[in-house]
Every structure is written in C-alpha cells, then in structure tokens.
Amino acid sequence: MKTRLFVFSLFIAIAVFMTEQASAFELYSKDFKNGGYIPPLFSCLGKDISPELYWKNPPKDTKSFVIIVEDLNAPGGVFYHWSVYDIPSSVHELKEGTKEYLQGLNDFGNIGYGGPCPPPGKPHRYYFNLYALNISSLGLPKGATIKAIQEKIRSHILGSAFLFGLFKR
C-alpha cells in the first residue's frame, strides 16, 4: 500500500511539475495588465505606438519569436493590428514604439503597428499573441501579410503566450 501511495504521489508531483513547466512561457507589459484597459497612448486616440512587451521562460530550442496582435470583436471579423517576425531568440522584450525586426502588413493597410481604434460602444478585446518557433527566420520580406506569416509558423510553433487588453471609445 505504501508503495502504491508513493508511486501515486510521485506521479502527481511529476504531473504538477510538467504543467508548471508547460505554462511558464509568459508575455506581459508594464503598460497594462492582462485583462486590463490599454492606455489611449497606444491607440488611434493617442500616439498610436506599440506598448512595451516582455516575455520570459520560452520553450527550450526556441530560435525565434513572432508577435501577432488581433481584435476579436471587430465588426467584420478578426482584425489584425500588428505582426513582428524573425525576432531572435536572444530578445525577450520589445520597447515602446519599436520599429525593430521585420513587421508585417496590418489590416489598416500599413506596415507596422496600428493601435486599437474600435467604433464607439462596447470594449473590444485585443490579443497580443507571442509564438516561439523552432526556426530562426520565416524567409518572408518586410510587409508580409498575416496569412503568409500564419502559414509559415503553423508547423514551427514550440509554444505560445498571450496578453490581452481592452479598449473602447
């Protein structure tokens, strides 16, 4: 009986450890909390610049990162606000208003960040999705479409983390 209890306890401990390890990849910002409101500075009502982003504990063997920002409440379906790709694995932050690394075409029709700018009414949810990849480059030029980026990363994702913020006008 003691042996079974020990084995069961060991199994639970390993499961908890693996769950903690799997959920350790984290994306956060000092500009807003997960689930909180995004300050107007980072929207069309402000300077329309990207917030600072930080991440920690990426999966082992990560060679690069991709960030995709989307509005899930847009009237016409998902609206893409930003994509940054070919971020080296040694990088664990993006500064406010960054122009570094390759940036894709957003749904405003511009390359780079386009901040929250929903129609007046209820708050919209903006997801900042961070993907850790097992390749160092997507092989795409500056200004790639979200569709091209998503197709390239599909079979190379080692892990992901997200941060979401709210914004309303």
JSON list of C-alpha atoms in Angstrom, two decimals:
[
{"chain": "A", "resi": 1, "resn": "MET", "atom": "CA", "xyz": [0.00, 0.00, 0.00]},
{"chain": "A", "resi": 2, "resn": "LYS", "atom": "CA", "xyz": [2.83, 2.41, 0.88]},
{"chain": "A", "resi": 3, "resn": "THR", "atom": "CA", "xyz": [4.49, 1.66, -2.45]},
{"chain": "A", "resi": 4, "resn": "ARG", "atom": "CA", "xyz": [1.30, 2.49, -4.35]},
{"chain": "A", "resi": 5, "resn": "LEU", "atom": "CA", "xyz": [0.86, 5.70, -2.39]},
{"chain": "A", "resi": 6, "resn": "PHE", "atom": "CA", "xyz": [4.47, 6.66, -3.11]},
{"chain": "A", "resi": 7, "resn": "VAL", "atom": "CA", "xyz": [4.11, 5.92, -6.84]},
{"chain": "A", "resi": 8, "resn": "PHE", "atom": "CA", "xyz": [0.82, 7.84, -6.97]},
{"chain": "A", "resi": 9, "resn": "SER", "atom": "CA", "xyz": [2.38, 10.81, -5.13]},
{"chain": "A", "resi": 10, "resn": "LEU", "atom": "CA", "xyz": [5.37, 10.73, -7.46]},
{"chain": "A", "resi": 11, "resn": "PHE", "atom": "CA", "xyz": [3.05, 10.67, -10.49]},
{"chain": "A", "resi": 12, "resn": "ILE", "atom": "CA", "xyz": [1.11, 13.69, -9.17]},
{"chain": "A", "resi": 13, "resn": "ALA", "atom": "CA", "xyz": [4.34, 15.59, -8.44]},
{"chain": "A", "resi": 14, "resn": "ILE", "atom": "CA", "xyz": [5.64, 14.94, -11.96]},
{"chain": "A", "resi": 15, "resn": "ALA", "atom": "CA", "xyz": [2.30, 15.97, -13.50]},
{"chain": "A", "resi": 16, "resn": "VAL", "atom": "CA", "xyz": [2.26, 19.21, -11.49]},
{"chain": "A", "resi": 17, "resn": "PHE", "atom": "CA", "xyz": [5.89, 19.93, -12.43]},
{"chain": "A", "resi": 18, "resn": "MET", "atom": "CA", "xyz": [5.21, 19.34, -16.12]},
{"chain": "A", "resi": 19, "resn": "THR", "atom": "CA", "xyz": [2.09, 21.52, -16.02]},
{"chain": "A", "resi": 20, "resn": "GLU", "atom": "CA", "xyz": [4.06, 24.33, -14.38]},
{"chain": "A", "resi": 21, "resn": "GLN", "atom": "CA", "xyz": [6.81, 23.98, -16.97]},
{"chain": "A", "resi": 22, "resn": "ALA", "atom": "CA", "xyz": [4.31, 23.99, -19.85]},
{"chain": "A", "resi": 23, "resn": "SER", "atom": "CA", "xyz": [2.58, 27.12, -18.57]},
{"chain": "A", "resi": 24, "resn": "ALA", "atom": "CA", "xyz": [5.74, 29.05, -17.65]},
{"chain": "A", "resi": 25, "resn": "PHE", "atom": "CA", "xyz": [6.07, 30.85, -21.02]},
{"chain": "A", "resi": 26, "resn": "GLU", "atom": "CA", "xyz": [4.65, 34.30, -20.26]},
{"chain": "A", "resi": 27, "resn": "LEU", "atom": "CA", "xyz": [4.03, 37.56, -22.11]},
{"chain": "A", "resi": 28, "resn": "TYR", "atom": "CA", "xyz": [3.41, 40.76, -20.17]},
{"chain": "A", "resi": 29, "resn": "SER", "atom": "CA", "xyz": [3.58, 44.55, -20.36]},
{"chain": "A", "resi": 30, "resn": "LYS", "atom": "CA", "xyz": [4.31, 47.26, -17.83]},
{"chain": "A", "resi": 31, "resn": "ASP", "atom": "CA", "xyz": [1.88, 49.49, -19.72]},
{"chain": "A", "resi": 32, "resn": "PHE", "atom": "CA", "xyz": [-1.26, 47.45, -18.93]},
{"chain": "A", "resi": 33, "resn": "LYS", "atom": "CA", "xyz": [-2.18, 44.32, -17.04]},
{"chain": "A", "resi": 34, "resn": "ASN", "atom": "CA", "xyz": [-3.54, 41.17, -18.64]},
{"chain": "A", "resi": 35, "resn": "GLY", "atom": "CA", "xyz": [-7.28, 41.74, -18.96]},
{"chain": "A", "resi": 36, "resn": "GLY", "atom": "CA", "xyz": [-6.95, 45.46, -18.17]},
{"chain": "A", "resi": 37, "resn": "TYR", "atom": "CA", "xyz": [-7.53, 48.52, -20.31]},
{"chain": "A", "resi": 38, "resn": "ILE", "atom": "CA", "xyz": [-4.91, 49.54, -22.86]},
{"chain": "A", "resi": 39, "resn": "PRO", "atom": "CA", "xyz": [-3.93, 53.20, -22.29]},
{"chain": "A", "resi": 40, "resn": "PRO", "atom": "CA", "xyz": [-5.05, 55.65, -25.04]},
{"chain": "A", "resi": 41, "resn": "LEU", "atom": "CA", "xyz": [-1.38, 56.43, -25.81]},
{"chain": "A", "resi": 42, "resn": "PHE", "atom": "CA", "xyz": [-1.22, 53.11, -27.68]},
{"chain": "A", "resi": 43, "resn": "SER", "atom": "CA", "xyz": [-4.41, 53.72, -29.68]},
{"chain": "A", "resi": 44, "resn": "CYS", "atom": "CA", "xyz": [-5.64, 55.92, -32.51]},
{"chain": "A", "resi": 45, "resn": "LEU", "atom": "CA", "xyz": [-6.66, 58.42, -29.82]},
{"chain": "A", "resi": 46, "resn": "GLY", "atom": "CA", "xyz": [-3.05, 58.82, -28.68]},
{"chain": "A", "resi": 47, "resn": "LYS", "atom": "CA", "xyz": [0.34, 58.41, -30.34]},
{"chain": "A", "resi": 48, "resn": "ASP", "atom": "CA", "xyz": [-0.70, 55.07, -31.91]},
{"chain": "A", "resi": 49, "resn": "ILE", "atom": "CA", "xyz": [2.58, 53.44, -30.84]},
{"chain": "A", "resi": 50, "resn": "SER", "atom": "CA", "xyz": [3.13, 49.89, -29.68]},
{"chain": "A", "resi": 51, "resn": "PRO", "atom": "CA", "xyz": [3.36, 49.19, -25.94]},
{"chain": "A", "resi": 52, "resn": "GLU", "atom": "CA", "xyz": [6.45, 47.71, -24.33]},
{"chain": "A", "resi": 53, "resn": "LEU", "atom": "CA", "xyz": [6.26, 43.92, -24.24]},
{"chain": "A", "resi": 54, "resn": "TYR", "atom": "CA", "xyz": [8.33, 41.46, -22.22]},
{"chain": "A", "resi": 55, "resn": "TRP", "atom": "CA", "xyz": [8.43, 37.69, -22.12]},
{"chain": "A", "resi": 56, "resn": "LYS", "atom": "CA", "xyz": [10.10, 35.01, -20.09]},
{"chain": "A", "resi": 57, "resn": "ASN", "atom": "CA", "xyz": [10.60, 31.25, -19.97]},
{"chain": "A", "resi": 58, "resn": "PRO", "atom": "CA", "xyz": [10.34, 30.45, -23.68]},
{"chain": "A", "resi": 59, "resn": "PRO", "atom": "CA", "xyz": [10.37, 26.79, -24.66]},
{"chain": "A", "resi": 60, "resn": "LYS", "atom": "CA", "xyz": [13.70, 25.03, -24.98]},
{"chain": "A", "resi": 61, "resn": "ASP", "atom": "CA", "xyz": [15.16, 25.14, -28.50]},
{"chain": "A", "resi": 62, "resn": "THR", "atom": "CA", "xyz": [13.38, 28.39, -29.41]},
{"chain": "A", "resi": 63, "resn": "LYS", "atom": "CA", "xyz": [15.15, 30.01, -32.37]},
{"chain": "A", "resi": 64, "resn": "SER", "atom": "CA", "xyz": [12.86, 32.99, -32.99]},
{"chain": "A", "resi": 65, "resn": "PHE", "atom": "CA", "xyz": [9.63, 34.70, -31.96]},
{"chain": "A", "resi": 66, "resn": "VAL", "atom": "CA", "xyz": [6.61, 36.11, -33.76]},
{"chain": "A", "resi": 67, "resn": "ILE", "atom": "CA", "xyz": [4.05, 38.54, -32.33]},
{"chain": "A", "resi": 68, "resn": "ILE", "atom": "CA", "xyz": [0.57, 38.91, -33.80]},
{"chain": "A", "resi": 69, "resn": "VAL", "atom": "CA", "xyz": [-1.97, 41.38, -32.37]},
{"chain": "A", "resi": 70, "resn": "GLU", "atom": "CA", "xyz": [-5.64, 40.92, -33.18]},
{"chain": "A", "resi": 71, "resn": "ASP", "atom": "CA", "xyz": [-9.02, 42.42, -32.30]},
{"chain": "A", "resi": 72, "resn": "LEU", "atom": "CA", "xyz": [-11.51, 39.60, -31.84]},
{"chain": "A", "resi": 73, "resn": "ASN", "atom": "CA", "xyz": [-14.51, 41.94, -31.59]},
{"chain": "A", "resi": 74, "resn": "ALA", "atom": "CA", "xyz": [-14.16, 43.81, -34.88]},
{"chain": "A", "resi": 75, "resn": "PRO", "atom": "CA", "xyz": [-17.47, 44.12, -36.75]},
{"chain": "A", "resi": 76, "resn": "GLY", "atom": "CA", "xyz": [-16.15, 42.33, -39.86]},
{"chain": "A", "resi": 77, "resn": "GLY", "atom": "CA", "xyz": [-14.39, 39.51, -38.00]},
{"chain": "A", "resi": 78, "resn": "VAL", "atom": "CA", "xyz": [-10.85, 39.30, -36.64]},
{"chain": "A", "resi": 79, "resn": "PHE", "atom": "CA", "xyz": [-8.87, 42.48, -37.37]},
{"chain": "A", "resi": 80, "resn": "TYR", "atom": "CA", "xyz": [-5.07, 42.29, -37.32]},
{"chain": "A", "resi": 81, "resn": "HIS", "atom": "CA", "xyz": [-3.26, 45.27, -35.80]},
{"chain": "A", "resi": 82, "resn": "TRP", "atom": "CA", "xyz": [0.38, 44.20, -35.79]},
{"chain": "A", "resi": 83, "resn": "SER", "atom": "CA", "xyz": [2.81, 41.47, -36.67]},
{"chain": "A", "resi": 84, "resn": "VAL", "atom": "CA", "xyz": [6.51, 41.30, -35.88]},
{"chain": "A", "resi": 85, "resn": "TYR", "atom": "CA", "xyz": [8.58, 38.33, -37.02]},
{"chain": "A", "resi": 86, "resn": "ASP", "atom": "CA", "xyz": [12.11, 36.97, -37.12]},
{"chain": "A", "resi": 87, "resn": "ILE", "atom": "CA", "xyz": [12.69, 38.24, -33.57]},
{"chain": "A", "resi": 88, "resn": "PRO", "atom": "CA", "xyz": [15.88, 36.45, -32.42]},
{"chain": "A", "resi": 89, "resn": "SER", "atom": "CA", "xyz": [15.63, 34.01, -29.52]},
{"chain": "A", "resi": 90, "resn": "SER", "atom": "CA", "xyz": [18.05, 36.17, -27.51]},
{"chain": "A", "resi": 91, "resn": "VAL", "atom": "CA", "xyz": [15.48, 39.00, -27.44]},
{"chain": "A", "resi": 92, "resn": "HIS", "atom": "CA", "xyz": [12.91, 38.99, -24.62]},
{"chain": "A", "resi": 93, "resn": "GLU", "atom": "CA", "xyz": [11.40, 42.45, -24.95]},
{"chain": "A", "resi": 94, "resn": "LEU", "atom": "CA", "xyz": [10.16, 44.98, -27.46]},
{"chain": "A", "resi": 95, "resn": "LYS", "atom": "CA", "xyz": [10.46, 48.64, -26.50]},
{"chain": "A", "resi": 96, "resn": "GLU", "atom": "CA", "xyz": [7.57, 51.07, -26.74]},
{"chain": "A", "resi": 97, "resn": "GLY", "atom": "CA", "xyz": [7.07, 52.22, -30.33]},
{"chain": "A", "resi": 98, "resn": "THR", "atom": "CA", "xyz": [9.63, 49.75, -31.69]},
{"chain": "A", "resi": 99, "resn": "LYS", "atom": "CA", "xyz": [10.41, 49.66, -35.39]},
{"chain": "A", "resi": 100, "resn": "GLU", "atom": "CA", "xyz": [12.89, 46.81, -34.99]},
{"chain": "A", "resi": 101, "resn": "TYR", "atom": "CA", "xyz": [12.74, 43.45, -36.70]},
{"chain": "A", "resi": 102, "resn": "LEU", "atom": "CA", "xyz": [10.52, 42.61, -39.63]},
{"chain": "A", "resi": 103, "resn": "GLN", "atom": "CA", "xyz": [7.00, 43.97, -39.36]},
{"chain": "A", "resi": 104, "resn": "GLY", "atom": "CA", "xyz": [4.04, 42.85, -41.40]},
{"chain": "A", "resi": 105, "resn": "LEU", "atom": "CA", "xyz": [1.08, 44.47, -43.08]},
{"chain": "A", "resi": 106, "resn": "ASN", "atom": "CA", "xyz": [-1.79, 45.23, -40.71]},
{"chain": "A", "resi": 107, "resn": "ASP", "atom": "CA", "xyz": [-5.48, 45.39, -41.62]},
{"chain": "A", "resi": 108, "resn": "PHE", "atom": "CA", "xyz": [-5.30, 49.19, -41.80]},
{"chain": "A", "resi": 109, "resn": "GLY", "atom": "CA", "xyz": [-3.14, 48.58, -44.89]},
{"chain": "A", "resi": 110, "resn": "ASN", "atom": "CA", "xyz": [0.08, 49.81, -43.26]},
{"chain": "A", "resi": 111, "resn": "ILE", "atom": "CA", "xyz": [3.32, 48.10, -42.31]},
{"chain": "A", "resi": 112, "resn": "GLY", "atom": "CA", "xyz": [3.86, 48.06, -38.54]},
{"chain": "A", "resi": 113, "resn": "TYR", "atom": "CA", "xyz": [1.69, 48.75, -35.53]},
{"chain": "A", "resi": 114, "resn": "GLY", "atom": "CA", "xyz": [-1.85, 50.10, -35.80]},
{"chain": "A", "resi": 115, "resn": "GLY", "atom": "CA", "xyz": [-3.33, 50.60, -32.35]},
{"chain": "A", "resi": 116, "resn": "PRO", "atom": "CA", "xyz": [-6.83, 49.95, -31.09]},
{"chain": "A", "resi": 117, "resn": "CYS", "atom": "CA", "xyz": [-9.43, 52.11, -32.85]},
{"chain": "A", "resi": 118, "resn": "PRO", "atom": "CA", "xyz": [-12.80, 50.41, -32.42]},
{"chain": "A", "resi": 119, "resn": "PRO", "atom": "CA", "xyz": [-16.11, 52.04, -33.25]},
{"chain": "A", "resi": 120, "resn": "PRO", "atom": "CA", "xyz": [-17.75, 53.77, -30.27]},
{"chain": "A", "resi": 121, "resn": "GLY", "atom": "CA", "xyz": [-19.55, 51.40, -27.93]},
{"chain": "A", "resi": 122, "resn": "LYS", "atom": "CA", "xyz": [-18.56, 48.29, -26.07]},
{"chain": "A", "resi": 123, "resn": "PRO", "atom": "CA", "xyz": [-14.91, 47.49, -25.30]},
{"chain": "A", "resi": 124, "resn": "HIS", "atom": "CA", "xyz": [-13.00, 45.33, -27.76]},
{"chain": "A", "resi": 125, "resn": "ARG", "atom": "CA", "xyz": [-10.54, 42.59, -26.77]},
{"chain": "A", "resi": 126, "resn": "TYR", "atom": "CA", "xyz": [-7.04, 42.89, -28.19]},
{"chain": "A", "resi": 127, "resn": "TYR", "atom": "CA", "xyz": [-4.86, 39.79, -28.02]},
{"chain": "A", "resi": 128, "resn": "PHE", "atom": "CA", "xyz": [-1.09, 40.11, -28.16]},
{"chain": "A", "resi": 129, "resn": "ASN", "atom": "CA", "xyz": [-0.02, 36.59, -29.21]},
{"chain": "A", "resi": 130, "resn": "LEU", "atom": "CA", "xyz": [3.61, 35.55, -28.89]},
{"chain": "A", "resi": 131, "resn": "TYR", "atom": "CA", "xyz": [4.84, 32.42, -30.66]},
{"chain": "A", "resi": 132, "resn": "ALA", "atom": "CA", "xyz": [8.14, 30.66, -30.01]},
{"chain": "A", "resi": 133, "resn": "LEU", "atom": "CA", "xyz": [9.42, 28.95, -33.15]},
{"chain": "A", "resi": 134, "resn": "ASN", "atom": "CA", "xyz": [11.95, 26.25, -33.94]},
{"chain": "A", "resi": 135, "resn": "ILE", "atom": "CA", "xyz": [13.27, 28.21, -36.96]},
{"chain": "A", "resi": 136, "resn": "SER", "atom": "CA", "xyz": [15.30, 31.43, -36.93]},
{"chain": "A", "resi": 137, "resn": "SER", "atom": "CA", "xyz": [13.63, 33.05, -39.94]},
{"chain": "A", "resi": 138, "resn": "LEU", "atom": "CA", "xyz": [10.33, 32.80, -41.77]},
{"chain": "A", "resi": 139, "resn": "GLY", "atom": "CA", "xyz": [12.03, 33.76, -45.02]},
{"chain": "A", "resi": 140, "resn": "LEU", "atom": "CA", "xyz": [9.45, 36.48, -45.64]},
{"chain": "A", "resi": 141, "resn": "PRO", "atom": "CA", "xyz": [10.14, 40.08, -46.67]},
{"chain": "A", "resi": 142, "resn": "LYS", "atom": "CA", "xyz": [9.15, 43.16, -44.70]},
{"chain": "A", "resi": 143, "resn": "GLY", "atom": "CA", "xyz": [5.42, 43.83, -45.03]},
{"chain": "A", "resi": 144, "resn": "ALA", "atom": "CA", "xyz": [4.29, 40.20, -45.24]},
{"chain": "A", "resi": 145, "resn": "THR", "atom": "CA", "xyz": [0.58, 39.54, -44.82]},
{"chain": "A", "resi": 146, "resn": "ILE", "atom": "CA", "xyz": [-0.81, 37.92, -41.70]},
{"chain": "A", "resi": 147, "resn": "LYS", "atom": "CA", "xyz": [-1.95, 34.98, -43.82]},
{"chain": "A", "resi": 148, "resn": "ALA", "atom": "CA", "xyz": [1.61, 34.40, -45.10]},
{"chain": "A", "resi": 149, "resn": "ILE", "atom": "CA", "xyz": [3.01, 34.66, -41.57]},
{"chain": "A", "resi": 150, "resn": "GLN", "atom": "CA", "xyz": [0.41, 32.26, -40.16]},
{"chain": "A", "resi": 151, "resn": "GLU", "atom": "CA", "xyz": [1.09, 29.74, -42.92]},
{"chain": "A", "resi": 152, "resn": "LYS", "atom": "CA", "xyz": [4.84, 29.88, -42.28]},
{"chain": "A", "resi": 153, "resn": "ILE", "atom": "CA", "xyz": [4.63, 29.47, -38.49]},
{"chain": "A", "resi": 154, "resn": "ARG", "atom": "CA", "xyz": [1.96, 26.75, -38.44]},
{"chain": "A", "resi": 155, "resn": "SER", "atom": "CA", "xyz": [4.34, 23.78, -38.32]},
{"chain": "A", "resi": 156, "resn": "HIS", "atom": "CA", "xyz": [7.11, 25.51, -36.35]},
{"chain": "A", "resi": 157, "resn": "ILE", "atom": "CA", "xyz": [5.41, 26.58, -33.11]},
{"chain": "A", "resi": 158, "resn": "LEU", "atom": "CA", "xyz": [7.10, 25.28, -29.95]},
{"chain": "A", "resi": 159, "resn": "GLY", "atom": "CA", "xyz": [4.87, 27.26, -27.60]},
{"chain": "A", "resi": 160, "resn": "SER", "atom": "CA", "xyz": [2.77, 30.38, -27.28]},
{"chain": "A", "resi": 161, "resn": "ALA", "atom": "CA", "xyz": [1.83, 33.00, -24.73]},
{"chain": "A", "resi": 162, "resn": "PHE", "atom": "CA", "xyz": [-0.67, 35.81, -24.85]},
{"chain": "A", "resi": 163, "resn": "LEU", "atom": "CA", "xyz": [-1.62, 39.05, -23.20]},
{"chain": "A", "resi": 164, "resn": "PHE", "atom": "CA", "xyz": [-4.97, 40.65, -23.74]},
{"chain": "A", "resi": 165, "resn": "GLY", "atom": "CA", "xyz": [-6.17, 44.15, -23.17]},
{"chain": "A", "resi": 166, "resn": "LEU", "atom": "CA", "xyz": [-9.42, 46.02, -23.54]},
{"chain": "A", "resi": 167, "resn": "PHE", "atom": "CA", "xyz": [-10.07, 49.29, -25.31]},
{"chain": "A", "resi": 168, "resn": "LYS", "atom": "CA", "xyz": [-13.20, 51.31, -26.03]},
{"chain": "A", "resi": 169, "resn": "ARG", "atom": "CA", "xyz": [-14.10, 54.70, -27.40]}
]
